[in-house]
XYZ file of C-alpha atoms in Angstrom:
400
model
C 24.086 191.889 191.944
C 23.819 188.200 190.944
C 27.071 186.555 189.996
C 25.804 185.948 186.460
C 25.113 189.670 185.930
C 28.434 190.557 187.495
C 30.305 188.137 185.249
C 28.475 189.356 182.165
C 29.264 193.011 182.923
C 32.915 192.369 183.716
C 33.433 190.072 180.750
C 31.724 192.453 178.351
C 34.037 195.312 179.390
C 37.083 193.078 179.187
C 36.150 191.838 175.724
C 35.686 195.377 174.426
C 39.222 196.126 175.570
C 40.535 192.880 174.093
C 39.047 193.549 170.651
C 40.685 196.979 170.567
C 44.027 195.712 171.906
C 46.971 194.405 169.923
C 49.103 191.281 170.053
C 48.238 187.685 169.218
C 48.160 186.626 172.853
C 49.101 188.223 176.149
C 51.740 186.362 178.162
C 50.926 185.702 181.823
C 53.420 186.297 184.638
C 55.668 183.352 185.402
C 54.789 183.641 189.096
C 51.134 183.003 188.290
C 52.035 179.886 186.282
C 54.217 178.555 189.077
C 51.360 178.522 191.599
C 49.965 175.377 189.979
C 53.049 173.451 191.110
C 52.321 174.041 194.795
C 50.824 171.266 196.881
C 47.249 172.307 197.556
C 44.919 171.183 200.341
C 41.103 171.129 200.640
C 41.110 174.217 202.850
C 42.517 176.258 199.953
C 39.714 175.337 197.564
C 37.264 178.185 198.413
C 39.908 180.908 197.995
C 41.271 179.453 194.762
C 37.761 179.150 193.323
C 37.001 182.740 194.352
C 40.223 183.981 192.750
C 39.438 182.003 189.598
C 36.007 183.625 189.306
C 37.464 187.095 189.897
C 40.128 186.470 187.267
C 37.493 185.323 184.788
C 35.398 188.400 185.623
C 38.390 190.528 184.623
C 38.443 188.858 181.197
C 41.679 186.955 181.856
C 40.744 183.566 180.453
C 44.229 182.061 180.580
C 44.811 183.105 184.181
C 41.372 181.811 185.156
C 42.073 178.516 183.383
C 45.161 177.942 185.574
C 43.234 178.733 188.747
C 40.203 176.591 187.844
C 42.618 173.745 187.042
C 44.100 174.118 190.532
C 40.610 174.099 192.048
C 39.738 170.911 190.165
C 42.947 169.232 191.350
C 41.540 169.630 194.879
C 37.874 168.936 194.110
C 37.309 167.396 190.658
C 33.587 167.009 191.411
C 32.820 170.726 191.781
C 30.234 171.756 189.176
C 31.133 175.446 189.503
C 34.855 174.757 188.992
C 34.081 172.587 185.962
C 31.740 175.238 184.548
C 34.399 177.907 185.092
C 37.140 175.782 183.533
C 35.014 175.365 180.404
C 34.162 179.070 180.326
C 37.831 180.041 180.647
C 38.625 178.015 177.502
C 36.491 180.243 175.290
C 37.100 183.501 177.165
C 40.840 182.805 176.770
C 40.435 183.313 173.014
C 39.402 186.922 173.547
C 43.000 187.835 174.392
C 43.873 186.901 170.805
C 43.976 189.652 168.232
C 42.397 187.450 165.597
C 39.730 184.805 165.709
C 39.997 181.702 163.523
C 38.114 178.471 162.930
C 40.726 176.124 164.433
C 40.902 178.062 167.691
C 37.107 178.159 167.903
C 36.751 174.425 167.332
C 39.486 173.554 169.836
C 38.275 175.872 172.610
C 34.614 175.120 171.900
C 35.116 171.362 172.202
C 37.099 171.888 175.407
C 34.345 174.033 176.929
C 31.582 171.600 175.961
C 33.505 168.667 177.476
C 33.880 170.416 180.844
C 30.259 171.627 180.777
C 28.867 168.169 180.093
C 30.818 166.956 183.102
C 29.507 169.848 185.224
C 25.910 169.052 184.304
C 26.285 165.557 185.733
C 27.294 166.782 189.205
C 24.799 166.957 192.093
C 25.837 170.518 193.015
C 25.161 171.938 189.534
C 23.040 175.035 190.141
C 21.933 178.423 188.772
C 25.336 179.950 189.521
C 27.079 177.439 187.236
C 24.370 177.860 184.590
C 24.769 181.641 184.674
C 28.554 181.406 184.387
C 28.317 179.111 181.361
C 25.543 181.070 179.649
C 27.150 184.485 180.040
C 30.531 183.254 178.818
C 28.807 181.983 175.664
C 27.090 185.341 175.110
C 30.344 187.282 175.515
C 32.366 184.862 173.363
C 29.879 184.710 170.491
C 29.589 188.511 170.413
C 33.382 188.903 170.403
C 33.987 186.189 167.787
C 31.375 187.552 165.400
C 32.586 191.146 165.778
C 36.239 190.158 165.319
C 35.608 187.959 162.270
C 33.270 190.500 160.636
C 35.695 193.387 161.128
C 38.654 191.520 159.641
C 36.557 190.375 156.691
C 35.382 193.938 156.031
C 38.973 195.216 156.213
C 40.089 192.616 153.668
C 37.244 193.540 151.337
C 38.263 197.175 151.512
C 41.869 196.261 150.730
C 40.867 194.202 147.701
C 38.427 196.870 146.560
C 41.072 199.582 146.795
C 43.548 197.458 144.830
C 40.963 196.649 142.174
C 39.925 200.267 141.938
C 43.546 201.357 141.432
C 44.373 198.736 138.796
C 41.201 198.612 136.700
C 39.267 201.742 137.534
C 36.285 199.859 138.958
C 34.571 201.243 142.050
C 34.878 199.755 145.534
C 31.239 198.578 145.621
C 31.587 196.908 142.222
C 34.761 195.116 143.331
C 33.209 193.920 146.591
C 30.256 192.399 144.730
C 32.640 190.289 142.668
C 34.340 188.623 145.643
C 34.174 184.831 145.311
C 35.527 182.136 147.624
C 37.595 180.328 144.988
C 39.503 183.528 144.149
C 40.034 184.944 147.624
C 41.352 182.721 150.445
C 40.110 185.075 153.162
C 36.510 184.464 152.005
C 37.015 180.736 152.559
C 38.551 181.539 155.936
C 35.460 183.542 156.906
C 33.194 180.664 155.852
C 35.208 178.255 158.003
C 34.969 180.629 160.976
C 31.192 180.904 160.599
C 30.837 177.110 160.410
C 32.984 176.649 163.532
C 30.952 179.225 165.460
C 27.702 177.633 164.257
C 28.844 174.203 165.475
C 29.737 175.632 168.879
C 26.343 177.347 169.241
C 24.568 174.132 168.170
C 26.516 172.158 170.790
C 25.576 174.738 173.433
C 21.900 174.527 172.440
C 22.053 170.748 172.741
C 23.457 171.126 176.270
C 20.778 173.677 177.104
C 18.162 170.915 177.036
C 19.644 169.949 180.397
C 20.683 173.293 181.871
C 17.759 175.518 180.695
C 19.543 178.877 180.674
C 16.726 181.220 179.640
C 18.856 184.426 179.462
C 21.209 182.623 177.059
C 18.328 181.483 174.860
C 16.833 184.966 174.807
C 20.222 186.427 173.869
C 20.746 183.935 171.032
C 17.278 184.605 169.686
C 17.331 188.401 170.105
C 20.478 190.396 170.885
C 22.852 187.938 169.137
C 20.587 187.310 166.152
C 23.130 188.827 163.760
C 25.875 186.528 165.064
C 24.086 183.162 164.934
C 22.335 181.237 162.182
C 18.608 181.188 161.528
C 18.572 177.536 162.597
C 20.137 178.486 165.930
C 17.512 181.193 166.494
C 14.754 178.657 165.769
C 16.335 176.166 168.191
C 16.671 178.859 170.840
C 13.008 179.810 170.376
C 11.975 176.160 170.650
C 14.064 175.710 173.792
C 12.469 178.816 175.325
C 9.018 177.434 174.530
C 9.994 174.118 176.128
C 11.525 175.728 179.220
C 8.462 177.836 179.930
C 5.810 175.198 179.109
C 3.738 173.977 182.024
C 4.458 170.304 181.201
C 8.073 170.651 180.078
C 9.086 167.928 182.545
C 7.268 165.390 180.343
C 9.074 166.299 177.113
C 12.270 164.323 177.768
C 10.583 161.029 178.748
C 8.100 161.399 175.871
C 10.909 161.921 173.370
C 12.823 158.977 174.834
C 9.782 156.721 174.276
C 9.477 157.777 170.635
C 13.187 157.597 169.857
C 13.599 154.352 171.776
C 11.526 152.285 169.347
C 12.931 150.540 166.261
C 9.637 149.427 164.691
C 8.466 152.695 163.128
C 6.953 152.618 159.634
C 9.693 154.789 158.154
C 11.190 157.310 160.597
C 9.813 158.990 163.682
C 9.571 162.805 163.484
C 10.792 165.319 166.039
C 9.314 168.816 165.589
C 10.363 171.606 167.950
C 9.502 175.255 167.262
C 8.661 178.339 169.301
C 4.975 177.365 169.002
C 4.867 173.565 169.189
C 6.632 170.433 170.380
C 5.721 167.171 168.634
C 7.242 163.687 168.735
C 5.469 161.313 166.354
C 5.624 158.232 164.196
C 3.472 155.423 162.831
C 3.665 151.667 163.306
C 2.504 148.912 160.970
C 1.536 145.559 162.521
C 0.959 142.309 160.663
C 0.619 138.563 161.047
C 3.774 136.453 161.128
C 3.508 135.638 157.420
C 3.046 139.382 156.676
C 0.178 138.712 154.304
C -2.262 140.886 156.220
C -1.546 144.064 158.126
C -2.877 147.160 159.841
C -0.865 149.888 158.200
C 0.467 153.110 159.711
C -1.056 153.395 163.178
C -0.268 157.028 164.128
C 1.287 157.651 167.545
C 2.186 161.117 168.844
C 3.072 163.305 171.811
C 2.296 166.973 171.151
C 1.737 170.322 172.816
C -1.597 172.041 172.450
C -0.854 175.669 173.230
C 1.420 176.765 176.052
C -0.313 174.863 178.831
C -1.309 171.460 177.453
C 0.587 168.306 176.470
C -1.082 165.247 174.923
C -0.435 161.643 173.912
C -2.589 160.067 171.216
C -3.028 156.815 169.290
C -5.793 156.971 166.710
C -6.567 154.375 164.046
C -9.850 153.182 162.546
C -10.110 150.482 159.907
C -12.950 148.453 158.427
C -12.584 144.894 157.165
C -14.913 142.570 155.220
C -14.945 139.324 157.175
C -18.403 137.770 156.682
C -21.204 137.855 159.269
C -20.249 134.747 161.208
C -16.495 135.388 161.146
C -16.898 139.069 162.066
C -18.985 138.217 165.151
C -16.566 135.462 166.166
C -13.482 137.700 165.944
C -15.199 140.554 167.792
C -16.030 138.178 170.624
C -12.426 136.952 170.838
C -11.123 140.525 171.095
C -13.330 141.635 173.993
C -10.490 141.354 176.486
C -8.113 143.611 174.516
C -6.882 146.659 176.407
C -6.126 149.023 173.503
C -8.106 147.911 170.467
C -11.897 147.901 170.307
C -13.235 145.393 167.794
C -16.920 145.276 166.809
C -18.967 143.468 164.172
C -21.721 144.886 161.998
C -23.163 142.391 159.542
C -20.281 141.310 157.269
C -17.941 144.072 158.396
C -15.442 144.098 161.219
C -14.566 147.502 162.650
C -11.217 147.746 164.463
C -10.546 150.933 166.409
C -7.546 152.053 168.447
C -8.268 155.379 170.118
C -6.463 156.716 173.173
C -6.020 160.342 174.220
C -4.211 161.322 177.415
C -3.491 164.932 178.287
C -1.942 167.108 180.959
C -2.191 165.664 184.490
C -3.700 162.404 183.240
C -0.715 161.942 180.916
C 1.720 162.901 183.673
C 0.268 160.167 185.870
C 0.555 157.509 183.142
C 3.748 158.532 181.309
C 5.651 155.494 182.636
C 3.042 153.158 181.171
C 2.900 154.699 177.691
C 5.621 152.432 176.244
C 3.621 149.433 177.442
C 0.467 150.840 175.860
C 2.232 151.115 172.500
C 3.548 147.552 172.887
C -0.023 146.396 173.594
C -1.248 148.164 170.447
C 1.334 146.248 168.401
C 0.707 142.909 170.112
C -3.096 143.102 169.961
C -2.959 144.385 166.381
C -0.886 141.371 165.382
C -3.399 139.041 167.029
C -6.242 140.689 165.119
C -4.342 140.158 161.855
C -3.786 136.500 162.635
C -7.470 135.997 163.499
C -8.553 137.585 160.232
C -6.027 135.528 158.267
C -7.091 132.301 159.968
C -10.787 132.969 159.399
C -10.301 133.770 155.706
C -11.048 137.483 155.941
C -9.380 140.152 153.807
C -7.113 142.742 155.389
C -4.711 144.128 152.836
C -4.928 146.071 149.577
C -8.673 145.763 149.126
C -9.353 146.547 152.765
C -7.857 149.991 152.156
C -10.958 150.836 150.139
C -12.972 150.629 153.339
C -10.515 152.245 155.751
C -11.501 155.448 157.582
């Protein structure tokens, strides 16, 4: 049995027992706490890490936290120890009788901090990913069940009181619950927001760790415990993880988000059916009297097996026969724009389409291609301005 499956099974059983159990928090034996004060050597690391994993498997988050802390005092660079230390922070909450927003935010931030550190280590592997992913699944299930049960109990209490005092039925009373009148409704809202933030943070991390079982759980078996937005993000991440050219998504997004000269804002679209990073750039002469407006630039998936990059802009300008021919001749050496003259009209075209393996081979040069489109476009504007041509409001009447 893989360690991830083992952890998930053990943790699930432990959480079921924790939800049914009483007490705010179970105290750990003093002897266990005292172990951390011992002087530990490198040779003890494997056994301590093994004990920490076994303790976490048993659902003892606090005990596991102490042991993972000991392991990290010996080897602070261990990805598995860091992953386990983060997991123990959220699993530790399951020994609480009640779940609240402050605990969720505190433990969630602690887990995310350790996990980000783990992701940066060279020994980060599937075992660490599985440990992190399964602890999230168990924690989210427990938190949602605990919060929902307490909320339902409170509604029943209020309904029974209302029924006794005014004669209204339980269903009628429950329908009239409003946050401003009942503090526990506000408390439930805060708990849901805290859990949503934690899941969003986990999904952001998943861009690096690609834990498919976690994504499938968030989208399917935990759909009642997470928001619609989280299910959409999980579906998009699954699509990305399984796409043939997923390795190109991160550098493509970095190129789009790395520019500051977009006409408006760049757009990032990620769904279970498409990935698209796009924007448009306007180039002009230095005086900004003439310009080529909104040159569209985009990376996008085409189905599950294709990824493309495209620049596509076509514009027609009235320049006069002599000027049009002269400008077209000057632009022959341009690498991105194609400029041609037809009688009095100047046709400027920027059309590039790279896809799949061709794109993979040229991804490092894409930023330079966009820079060339801007630079050459500016030169075209200056030539038109200098020659007395019109490229502005009236030129829009001829644009295609």
